[in-house]
CSV table of C-alpha atoms and ligand atoms in Angstrom, one decimal:
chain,number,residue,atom,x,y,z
I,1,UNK,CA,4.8,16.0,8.8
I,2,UNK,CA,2.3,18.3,6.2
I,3,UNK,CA,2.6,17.8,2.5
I,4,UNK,CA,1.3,20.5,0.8
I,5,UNK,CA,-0.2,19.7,-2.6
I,6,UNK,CA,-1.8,21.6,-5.4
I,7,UNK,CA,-5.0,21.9,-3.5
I,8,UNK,CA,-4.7,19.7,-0.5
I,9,UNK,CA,-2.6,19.5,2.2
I,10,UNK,CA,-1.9,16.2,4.2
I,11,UNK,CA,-0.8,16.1,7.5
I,12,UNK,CA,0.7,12.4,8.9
I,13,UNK,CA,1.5,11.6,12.2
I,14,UNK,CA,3.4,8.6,13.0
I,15,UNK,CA,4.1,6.9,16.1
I,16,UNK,CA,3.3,4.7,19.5
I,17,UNK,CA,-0.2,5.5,20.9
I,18,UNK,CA,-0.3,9.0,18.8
I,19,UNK,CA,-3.8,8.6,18.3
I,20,UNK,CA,-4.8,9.0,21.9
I,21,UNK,CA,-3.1,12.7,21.8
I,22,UNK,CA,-4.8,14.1,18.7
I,23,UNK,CA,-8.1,16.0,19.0
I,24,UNK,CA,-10.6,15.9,16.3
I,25,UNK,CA,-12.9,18.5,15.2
I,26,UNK,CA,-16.6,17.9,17.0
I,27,UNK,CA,-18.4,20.6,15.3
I,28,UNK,CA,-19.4,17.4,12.6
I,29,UNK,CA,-20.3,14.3,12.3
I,30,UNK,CA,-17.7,11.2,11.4
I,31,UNK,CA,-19.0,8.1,9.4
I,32,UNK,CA,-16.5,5.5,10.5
I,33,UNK,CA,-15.9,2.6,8.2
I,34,UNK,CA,-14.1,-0.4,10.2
I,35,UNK,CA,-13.3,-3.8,9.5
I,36,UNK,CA,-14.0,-6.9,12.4
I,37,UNK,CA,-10.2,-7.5,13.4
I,38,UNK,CA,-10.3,-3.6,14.8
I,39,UNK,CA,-13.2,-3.8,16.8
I,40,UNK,CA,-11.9,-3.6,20.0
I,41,UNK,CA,-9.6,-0.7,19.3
I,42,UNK,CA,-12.5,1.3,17.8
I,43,UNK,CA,-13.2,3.1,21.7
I,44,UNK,CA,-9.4,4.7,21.1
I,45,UNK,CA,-11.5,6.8,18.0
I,46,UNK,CA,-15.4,6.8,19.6
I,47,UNK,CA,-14.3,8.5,22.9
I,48,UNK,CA,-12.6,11.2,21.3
I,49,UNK,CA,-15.7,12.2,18.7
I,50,UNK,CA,-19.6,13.2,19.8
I,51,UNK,CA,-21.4,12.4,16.7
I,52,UNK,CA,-20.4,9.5,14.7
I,53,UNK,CA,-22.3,6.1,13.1
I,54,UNK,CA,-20.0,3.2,12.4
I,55,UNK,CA,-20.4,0.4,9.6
I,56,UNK,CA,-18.2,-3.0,9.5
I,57,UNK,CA,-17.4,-4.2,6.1
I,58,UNK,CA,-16.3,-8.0,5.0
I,59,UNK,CA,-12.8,-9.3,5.5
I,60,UNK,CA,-10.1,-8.4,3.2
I,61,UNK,CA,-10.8,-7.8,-0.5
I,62,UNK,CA,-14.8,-8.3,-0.1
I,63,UNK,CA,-14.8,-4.9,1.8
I,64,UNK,CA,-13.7,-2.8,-2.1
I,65,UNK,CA,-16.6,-4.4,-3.6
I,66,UNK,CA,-18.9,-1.7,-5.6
I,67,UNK,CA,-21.8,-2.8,-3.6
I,68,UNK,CA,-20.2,-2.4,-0.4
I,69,UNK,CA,-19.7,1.0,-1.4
I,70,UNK,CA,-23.3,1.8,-2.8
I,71,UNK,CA,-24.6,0.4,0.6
I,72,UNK,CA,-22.5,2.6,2.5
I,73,UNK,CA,-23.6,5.7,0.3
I,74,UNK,CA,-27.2,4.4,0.5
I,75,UNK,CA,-26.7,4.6,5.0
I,76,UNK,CA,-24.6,8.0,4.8
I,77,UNK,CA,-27.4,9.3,3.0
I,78,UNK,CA,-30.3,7.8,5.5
I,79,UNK,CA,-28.1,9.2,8.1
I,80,UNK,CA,-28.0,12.9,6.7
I,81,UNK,CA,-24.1,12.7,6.3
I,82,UNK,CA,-23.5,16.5,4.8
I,83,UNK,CA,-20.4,18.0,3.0
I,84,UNK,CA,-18.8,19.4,6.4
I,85,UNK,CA,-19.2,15.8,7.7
I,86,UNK,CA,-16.2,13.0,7.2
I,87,UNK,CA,-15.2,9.6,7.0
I,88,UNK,CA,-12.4,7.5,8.7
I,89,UNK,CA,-11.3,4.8,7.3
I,90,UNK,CA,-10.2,2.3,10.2
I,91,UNK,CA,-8.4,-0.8,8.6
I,92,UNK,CA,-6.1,-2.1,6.1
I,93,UNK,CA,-5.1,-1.4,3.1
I,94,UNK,CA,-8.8,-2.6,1.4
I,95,UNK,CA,-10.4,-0.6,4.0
I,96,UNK,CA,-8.6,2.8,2.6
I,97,UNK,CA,-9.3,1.8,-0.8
I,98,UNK,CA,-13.0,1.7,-0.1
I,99,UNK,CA,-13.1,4.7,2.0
I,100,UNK,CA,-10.8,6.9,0.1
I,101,UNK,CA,-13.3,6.1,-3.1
I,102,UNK,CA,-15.7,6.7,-0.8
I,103,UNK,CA,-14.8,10.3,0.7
I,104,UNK,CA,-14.3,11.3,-3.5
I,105,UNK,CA,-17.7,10.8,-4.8
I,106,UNK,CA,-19.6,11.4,-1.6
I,107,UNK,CA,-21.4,14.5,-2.3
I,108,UNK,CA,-18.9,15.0,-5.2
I,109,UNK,CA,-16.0,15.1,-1.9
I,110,UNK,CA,-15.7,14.8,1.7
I,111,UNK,CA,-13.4,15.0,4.3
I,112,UNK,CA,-11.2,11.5,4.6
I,113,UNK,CA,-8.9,10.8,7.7
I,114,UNK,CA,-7.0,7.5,7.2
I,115,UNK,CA,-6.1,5.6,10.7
I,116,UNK,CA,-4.3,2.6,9.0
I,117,UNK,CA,-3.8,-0.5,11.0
I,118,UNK,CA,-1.7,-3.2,9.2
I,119,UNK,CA,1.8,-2.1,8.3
I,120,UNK,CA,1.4,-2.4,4.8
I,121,UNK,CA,-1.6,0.5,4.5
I,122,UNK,CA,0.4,2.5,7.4
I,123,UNK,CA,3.7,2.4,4.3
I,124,UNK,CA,1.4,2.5,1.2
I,125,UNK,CA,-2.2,2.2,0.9
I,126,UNK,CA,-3.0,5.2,2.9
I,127,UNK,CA,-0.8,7.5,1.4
I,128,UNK,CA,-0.9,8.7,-1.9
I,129,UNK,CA,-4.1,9.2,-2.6
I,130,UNK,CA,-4.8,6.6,-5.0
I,131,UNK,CA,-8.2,4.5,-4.4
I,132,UNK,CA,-10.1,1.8,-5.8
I,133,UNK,CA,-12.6,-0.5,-5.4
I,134,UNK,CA,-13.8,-3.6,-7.4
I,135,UNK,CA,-16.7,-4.7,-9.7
I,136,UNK,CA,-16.8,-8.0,-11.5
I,137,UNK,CA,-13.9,-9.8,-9.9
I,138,UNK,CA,-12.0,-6.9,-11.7
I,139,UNK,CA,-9.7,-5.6,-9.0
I,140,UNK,CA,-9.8,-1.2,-8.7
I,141,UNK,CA,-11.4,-1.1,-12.0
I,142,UNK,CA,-13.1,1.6,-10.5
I,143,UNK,CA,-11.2,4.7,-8.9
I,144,UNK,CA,-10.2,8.2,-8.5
I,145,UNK,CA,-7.3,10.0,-6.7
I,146,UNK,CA,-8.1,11.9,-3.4
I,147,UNK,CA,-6.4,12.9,-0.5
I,148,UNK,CA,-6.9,12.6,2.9
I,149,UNK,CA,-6.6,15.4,4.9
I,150,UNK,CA,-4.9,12.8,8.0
I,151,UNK,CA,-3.6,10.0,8.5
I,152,UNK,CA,-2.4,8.9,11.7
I,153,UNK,CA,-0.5,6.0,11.9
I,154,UNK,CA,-0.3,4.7,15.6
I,155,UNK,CA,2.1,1.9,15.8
I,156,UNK,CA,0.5,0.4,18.8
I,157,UNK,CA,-2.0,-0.9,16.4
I,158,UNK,CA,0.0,-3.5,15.1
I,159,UNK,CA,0.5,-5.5,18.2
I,160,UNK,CA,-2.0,-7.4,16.9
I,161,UNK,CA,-1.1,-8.0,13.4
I,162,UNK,CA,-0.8,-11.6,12.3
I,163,UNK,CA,3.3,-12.0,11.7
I,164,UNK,CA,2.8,-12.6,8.2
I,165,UNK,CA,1.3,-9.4,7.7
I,166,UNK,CA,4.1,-7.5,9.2
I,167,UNK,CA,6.3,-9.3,6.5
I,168,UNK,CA,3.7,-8.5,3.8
I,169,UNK,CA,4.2,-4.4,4.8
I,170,UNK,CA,7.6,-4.8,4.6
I,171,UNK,CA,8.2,-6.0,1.5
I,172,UNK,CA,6.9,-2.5,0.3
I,173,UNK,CA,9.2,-1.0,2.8
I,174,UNK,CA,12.0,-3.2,1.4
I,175,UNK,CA,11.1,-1.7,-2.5
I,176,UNK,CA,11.7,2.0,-0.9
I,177,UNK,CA,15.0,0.8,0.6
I,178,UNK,CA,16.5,-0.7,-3.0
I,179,UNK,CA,14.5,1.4,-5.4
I,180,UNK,CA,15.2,5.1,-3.6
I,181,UNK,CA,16.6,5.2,0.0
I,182,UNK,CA,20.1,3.5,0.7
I,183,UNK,CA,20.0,5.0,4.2
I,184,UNK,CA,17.2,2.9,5.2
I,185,UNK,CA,18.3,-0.1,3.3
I,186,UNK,CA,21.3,-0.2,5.8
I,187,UNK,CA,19.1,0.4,8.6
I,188,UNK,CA,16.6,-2.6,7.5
I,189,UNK,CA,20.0,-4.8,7.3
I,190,UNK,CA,21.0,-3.6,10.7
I,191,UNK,CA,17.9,-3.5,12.5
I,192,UNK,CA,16.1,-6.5,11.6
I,193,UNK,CA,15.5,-8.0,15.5
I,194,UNK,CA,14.3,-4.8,16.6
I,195,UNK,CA,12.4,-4.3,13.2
I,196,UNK,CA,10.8,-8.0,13.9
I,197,UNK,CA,10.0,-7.4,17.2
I,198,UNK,CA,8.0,-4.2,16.5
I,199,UNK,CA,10.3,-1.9,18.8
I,200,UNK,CA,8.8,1.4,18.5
I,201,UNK,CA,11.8,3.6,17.3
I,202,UNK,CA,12.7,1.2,14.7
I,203,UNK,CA,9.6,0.5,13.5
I,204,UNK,CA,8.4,4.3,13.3
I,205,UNK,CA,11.8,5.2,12.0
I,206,UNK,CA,10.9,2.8,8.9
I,207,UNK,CA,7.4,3.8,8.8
I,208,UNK,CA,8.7,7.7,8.6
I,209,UNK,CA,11.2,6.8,5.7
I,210,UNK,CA,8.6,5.1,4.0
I,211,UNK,CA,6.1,7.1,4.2
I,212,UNK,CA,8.1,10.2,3.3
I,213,UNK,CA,10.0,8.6,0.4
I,214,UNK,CA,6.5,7.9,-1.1
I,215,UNK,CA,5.2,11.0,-0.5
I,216,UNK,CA,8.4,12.9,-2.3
I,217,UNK,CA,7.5,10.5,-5.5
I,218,UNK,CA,3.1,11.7,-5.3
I,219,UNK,CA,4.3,15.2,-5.0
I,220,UNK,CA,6.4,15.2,-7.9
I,221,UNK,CA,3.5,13.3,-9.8
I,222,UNK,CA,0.2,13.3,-8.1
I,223,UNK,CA,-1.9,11.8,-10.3
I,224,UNK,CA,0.2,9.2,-12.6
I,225,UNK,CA,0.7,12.2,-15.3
I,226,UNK,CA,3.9,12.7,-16.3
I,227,UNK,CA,5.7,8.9,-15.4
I,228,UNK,CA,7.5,9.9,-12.5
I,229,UNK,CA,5.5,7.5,-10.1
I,230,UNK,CA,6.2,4.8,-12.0
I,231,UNK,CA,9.2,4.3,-10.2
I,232,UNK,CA,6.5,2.8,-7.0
I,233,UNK,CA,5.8,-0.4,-9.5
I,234,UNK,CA,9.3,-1.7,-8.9
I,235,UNK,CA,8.6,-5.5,-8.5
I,236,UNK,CA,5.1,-5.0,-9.6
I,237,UNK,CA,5.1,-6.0,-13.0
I,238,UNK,CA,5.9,-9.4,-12.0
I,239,UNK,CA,4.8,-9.3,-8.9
I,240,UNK,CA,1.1,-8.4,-10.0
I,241,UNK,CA,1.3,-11.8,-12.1
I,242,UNK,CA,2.5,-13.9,-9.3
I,243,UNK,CA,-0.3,-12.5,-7.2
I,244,UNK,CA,-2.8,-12.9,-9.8
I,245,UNK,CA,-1.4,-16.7,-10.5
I,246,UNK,CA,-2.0,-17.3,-7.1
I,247,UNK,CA,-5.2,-16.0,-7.5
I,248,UNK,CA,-4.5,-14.0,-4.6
I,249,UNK,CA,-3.4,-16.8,-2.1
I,250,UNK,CA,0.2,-14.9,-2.3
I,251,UNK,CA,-0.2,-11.7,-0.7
I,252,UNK,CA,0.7,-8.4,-2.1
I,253,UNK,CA,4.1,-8.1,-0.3
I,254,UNK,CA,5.4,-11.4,-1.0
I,255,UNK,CA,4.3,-11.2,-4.5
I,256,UNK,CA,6.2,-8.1,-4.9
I,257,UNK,CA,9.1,-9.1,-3.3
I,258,UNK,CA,9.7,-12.2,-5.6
I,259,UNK,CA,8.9,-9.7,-8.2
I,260,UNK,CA,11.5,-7.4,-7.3
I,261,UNK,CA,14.0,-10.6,-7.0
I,262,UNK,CA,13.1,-11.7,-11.0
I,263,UNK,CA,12.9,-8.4,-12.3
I,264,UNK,CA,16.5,-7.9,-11.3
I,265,UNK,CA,17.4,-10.7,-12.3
I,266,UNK,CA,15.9,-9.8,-16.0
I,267,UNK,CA,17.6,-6.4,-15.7
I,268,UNK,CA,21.2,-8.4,-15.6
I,269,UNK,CA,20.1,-11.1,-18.0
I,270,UNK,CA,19.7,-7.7,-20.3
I,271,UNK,CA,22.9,-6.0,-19.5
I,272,UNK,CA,21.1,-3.1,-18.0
I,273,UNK,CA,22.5,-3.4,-14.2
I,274,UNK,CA,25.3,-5.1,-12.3
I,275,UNK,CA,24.7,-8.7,-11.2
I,276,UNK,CA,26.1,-6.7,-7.3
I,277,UNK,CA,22.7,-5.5,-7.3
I,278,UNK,CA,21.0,-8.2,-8.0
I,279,UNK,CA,23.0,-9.5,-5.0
I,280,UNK,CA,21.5,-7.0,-3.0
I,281,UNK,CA,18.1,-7.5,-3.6
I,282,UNK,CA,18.2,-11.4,-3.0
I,283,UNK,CA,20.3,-10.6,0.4
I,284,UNK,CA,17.8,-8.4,1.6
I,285,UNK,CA,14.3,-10.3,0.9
I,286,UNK,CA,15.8,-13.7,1.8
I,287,UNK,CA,17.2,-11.9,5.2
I,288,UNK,CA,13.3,-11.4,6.0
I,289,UNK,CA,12.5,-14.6,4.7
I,290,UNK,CA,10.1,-13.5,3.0
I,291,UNK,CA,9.4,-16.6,1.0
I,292,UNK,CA,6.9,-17.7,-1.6
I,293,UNK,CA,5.7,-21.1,-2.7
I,294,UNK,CA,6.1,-21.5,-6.2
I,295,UNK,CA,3.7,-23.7,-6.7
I,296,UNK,CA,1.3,-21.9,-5.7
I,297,UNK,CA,1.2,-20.2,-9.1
I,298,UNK,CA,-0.4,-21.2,-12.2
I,299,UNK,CA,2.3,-20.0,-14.6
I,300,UNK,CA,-0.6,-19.9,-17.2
I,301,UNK,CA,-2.5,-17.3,-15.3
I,302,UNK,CA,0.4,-15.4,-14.3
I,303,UNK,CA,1.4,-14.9,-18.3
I,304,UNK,CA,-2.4,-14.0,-19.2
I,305,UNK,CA,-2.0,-11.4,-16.6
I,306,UNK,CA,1.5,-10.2,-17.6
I,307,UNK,CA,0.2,-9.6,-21.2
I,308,UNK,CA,-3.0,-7.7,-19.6
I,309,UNK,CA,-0.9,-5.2,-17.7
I,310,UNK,CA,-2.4,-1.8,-18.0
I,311,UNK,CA,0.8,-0.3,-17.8
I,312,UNK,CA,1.8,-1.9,-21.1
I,313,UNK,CA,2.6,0.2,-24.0
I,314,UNK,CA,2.4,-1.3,-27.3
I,315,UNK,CA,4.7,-4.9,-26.9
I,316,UNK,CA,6.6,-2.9,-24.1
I,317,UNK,CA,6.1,-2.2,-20.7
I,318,UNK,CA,8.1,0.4,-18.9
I,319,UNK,CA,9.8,-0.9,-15.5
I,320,UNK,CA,11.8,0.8,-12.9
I,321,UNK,CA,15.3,-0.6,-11.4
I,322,UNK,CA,17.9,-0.3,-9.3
I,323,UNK,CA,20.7,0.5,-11.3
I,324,UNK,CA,22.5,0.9,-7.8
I,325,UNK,CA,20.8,0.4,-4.0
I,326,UNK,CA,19.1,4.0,-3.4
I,327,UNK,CA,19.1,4.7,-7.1
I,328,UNK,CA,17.2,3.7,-10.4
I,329,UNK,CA,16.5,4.4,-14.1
I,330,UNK,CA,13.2,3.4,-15.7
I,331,UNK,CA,14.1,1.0,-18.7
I,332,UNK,CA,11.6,0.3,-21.7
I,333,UNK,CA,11.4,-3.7,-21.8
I,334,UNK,CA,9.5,-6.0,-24.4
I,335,UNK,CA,7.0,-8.0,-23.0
I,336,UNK,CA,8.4,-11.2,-24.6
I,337,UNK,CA,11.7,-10.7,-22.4
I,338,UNK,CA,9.4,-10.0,-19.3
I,339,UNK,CA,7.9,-13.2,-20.2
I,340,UNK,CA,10.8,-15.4,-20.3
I,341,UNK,CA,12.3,-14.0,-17.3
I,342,UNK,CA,9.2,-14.5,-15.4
I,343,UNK,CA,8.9,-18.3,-16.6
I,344,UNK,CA,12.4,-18.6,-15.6
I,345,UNK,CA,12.4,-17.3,-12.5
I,346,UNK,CA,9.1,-18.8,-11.7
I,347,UNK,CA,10.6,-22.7,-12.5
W,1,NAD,N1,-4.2,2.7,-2.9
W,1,NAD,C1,-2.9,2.3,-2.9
W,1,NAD,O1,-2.0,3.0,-3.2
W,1,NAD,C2,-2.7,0.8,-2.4
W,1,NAD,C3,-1.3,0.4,-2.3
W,1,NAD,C4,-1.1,-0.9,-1.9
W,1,NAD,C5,-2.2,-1.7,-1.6
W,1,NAD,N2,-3.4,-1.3,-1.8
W,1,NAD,C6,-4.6,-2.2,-1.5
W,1,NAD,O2,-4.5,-2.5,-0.1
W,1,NAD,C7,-5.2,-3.8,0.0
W,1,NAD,C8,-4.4,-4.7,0.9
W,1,NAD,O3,-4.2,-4.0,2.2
W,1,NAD,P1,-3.9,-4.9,3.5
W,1,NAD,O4,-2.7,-5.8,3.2
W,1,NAD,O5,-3.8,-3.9,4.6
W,1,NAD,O6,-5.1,-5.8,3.6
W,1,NAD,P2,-6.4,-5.9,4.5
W,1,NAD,O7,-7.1,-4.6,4.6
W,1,NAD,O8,-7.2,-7.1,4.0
W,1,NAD,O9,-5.8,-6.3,5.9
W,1,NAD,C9,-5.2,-7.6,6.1
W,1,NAD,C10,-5.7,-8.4,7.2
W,1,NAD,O10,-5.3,-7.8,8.5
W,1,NAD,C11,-6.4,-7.7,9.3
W,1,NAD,N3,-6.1,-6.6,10.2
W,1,NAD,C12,-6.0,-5.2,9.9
W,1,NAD,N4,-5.5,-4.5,11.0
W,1,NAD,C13,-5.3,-5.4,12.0
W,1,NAD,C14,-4.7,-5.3,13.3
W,1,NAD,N5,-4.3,-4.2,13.7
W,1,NAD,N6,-4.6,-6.5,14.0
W,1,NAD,C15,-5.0,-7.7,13.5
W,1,NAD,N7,-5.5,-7.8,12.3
W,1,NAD,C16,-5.7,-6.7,11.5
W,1,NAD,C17,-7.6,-7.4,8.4
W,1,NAD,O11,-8.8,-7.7,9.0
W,1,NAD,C18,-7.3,-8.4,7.3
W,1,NAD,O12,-7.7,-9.7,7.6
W,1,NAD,C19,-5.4,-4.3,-1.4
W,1,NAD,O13,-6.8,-4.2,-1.7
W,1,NAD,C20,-4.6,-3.4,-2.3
W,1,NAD,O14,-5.1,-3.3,-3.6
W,1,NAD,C21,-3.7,0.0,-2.2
């Protein structure tokens, strides 16, 4: 599939083994940022390119630290990386965040190809555009938006993928399938044994849905300007909190999900949607089982954070439900409401 946006166009390819059937340009060289649980599918890229250098970052969020990302400028600039070279980003979701900030300010922009290899990068962190990486403990307080000109998401590469982490990418999958995409919430309902099992259809048939119902939503607002991408923060106002409360020991996808789960929840409590949907939301995450441990959260934390959202606006913040499965309407709420429903649904 090629998006075409205003300057840029992206071109994803998804499916089993794709990357061993996809030639890349050898007239450059490639700086290959990788993390250590990839190592021994880096020969799938290194036989296919003459002139490359790799660098291994740290585990997990480590890798998006600022100084990770000065280091690697420091080496691309020992090693004479040039304008017509690129980088690939081989990882998760922290590993695209580093490299997509990476390929922006590199010479003021180089080429980025995105090979994502947890299921939660292959639905989200890859695509978009949207980068970051962190200074301070401050998580992507430093950022731009840039494209990648590939990605290729080769679902062999999650063979390997600790269980919970295929749980974790769904619950992103899961927020496309309530907030914008009926079709595939029927299919997740349907499918879940082959889904589990990573069957190749039915995991590249999610993966495509995904990928294209998030792309839809970047075209119609690349760069967060006119509020239309909002929508993607379903679950994320509380769901950022729990993950903060946790101090990170709830992963992203979980966090979410129990975010998208209380923020229904609020949205009935407020007469803005039918308690059927809220119905739909529960059925759906609890299907997975994707299950947090409350108390793993200090509430305290969690509220701290909820008052600190950026996305608040004045003593509102603006958040996206389903007012039916496939369908939503962005509702205005005040943060003490937000608040209460959190505590509640958090006790
Ligand atoms: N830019 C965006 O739009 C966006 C969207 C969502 C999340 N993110 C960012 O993504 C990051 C989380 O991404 P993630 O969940 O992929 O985390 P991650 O990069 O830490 O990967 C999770 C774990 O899986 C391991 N791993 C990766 N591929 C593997 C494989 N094939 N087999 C075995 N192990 C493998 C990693 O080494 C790591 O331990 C966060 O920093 C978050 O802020 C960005």
């Amino acid at each position: 599939m090629i998006y075409r946006l205003n300057d840029k166009e992206v071109n994803i390819i998804i499916g089993k083994d794709v990357l061993n059937n996809i030639d890349l340009n050898n007239d450059r060289k490639y700086f290959i940022i990788y993390q250590n649980n990839v190592w021994d599918k880096i020969k799938i890229i290194t036989s296919k390119i003459k002139n490359f250098d790799i660098y291994n970052v740290p585990d997990g969020e480590m890798a998006k630290d600022v100084y990770v990302a000065l280091n690697i400028i420091k080496d691309m600039v020992k090693k004479e990386f040039t304008r017509k070279d690129a980088i690939i980003s081989f990882g998760g979701g922290t590993v695209s965040d580093l490299s997509g900030f990476l390929a922006s300010v590199y010479m003021r922009g180089i080429d980025l190809i995105n090979i994502p290899t947890t299921l939660l990068s292959m639905v989200d962190a890859s695509i978009g555009g949207k980068n970051g990486v962190n200074f301070q403990g401050i998580k992507n307080v430093i950022g731009t938006f840039y494209q990648p000109s590939m990605i290729i998401n080769d679902t062999s590469f999650l063979y390997s993928l600790p269980y919970n982490e295929i749980l974790n990418g769904l619950g992103e999958v899961i927020k496309y399938s309530i907030i914008m995409d009926k079709n595939l919430y029927n299919f997740l309902i349907n499918n879940k044994e082959k889904i589990l099992k990573l069957d190749d259809e039915n995991v590249s048939y999610i993966i495509n849905k995904s990928v294209d119902d998030k792309m839809k939503i970047v075209l119609s607002d690349e760069k967060e300007t006119n509020g239309l991408r909002s929508v993607l923060n379903f679950g994320h106002t509380i769901g950022h909190a729990i993950e903060s409360g946790s101090k990170l020991k709830i992963k992203h996808g979980f966090a979410i999900s129990y975010g998208m789960i209380c923020e229904t929840k609020l949205g009935v409590d407020l007469n803005l949607i039918d308690d059927k949907i809220f119905e739909m939301v529960e059925k759906i995450i609890k299907f997975y089982e994707i299950n947090i441990d409350k108390n793993d959260i200090d509430l305290s934390i969690a509220l701290n954070s909820l008052r600190n959202d950026k996305k608040r606006f004045g003593n509102k913040i603006t958040i996206p439900l389903p007012v039916d499965i496939g369908n939503y309407k962005i509702f205005p709420i005040e943060i003490e409401k937000i608040e209460k429903a959190m505590i509640e649904c958090l006790s």
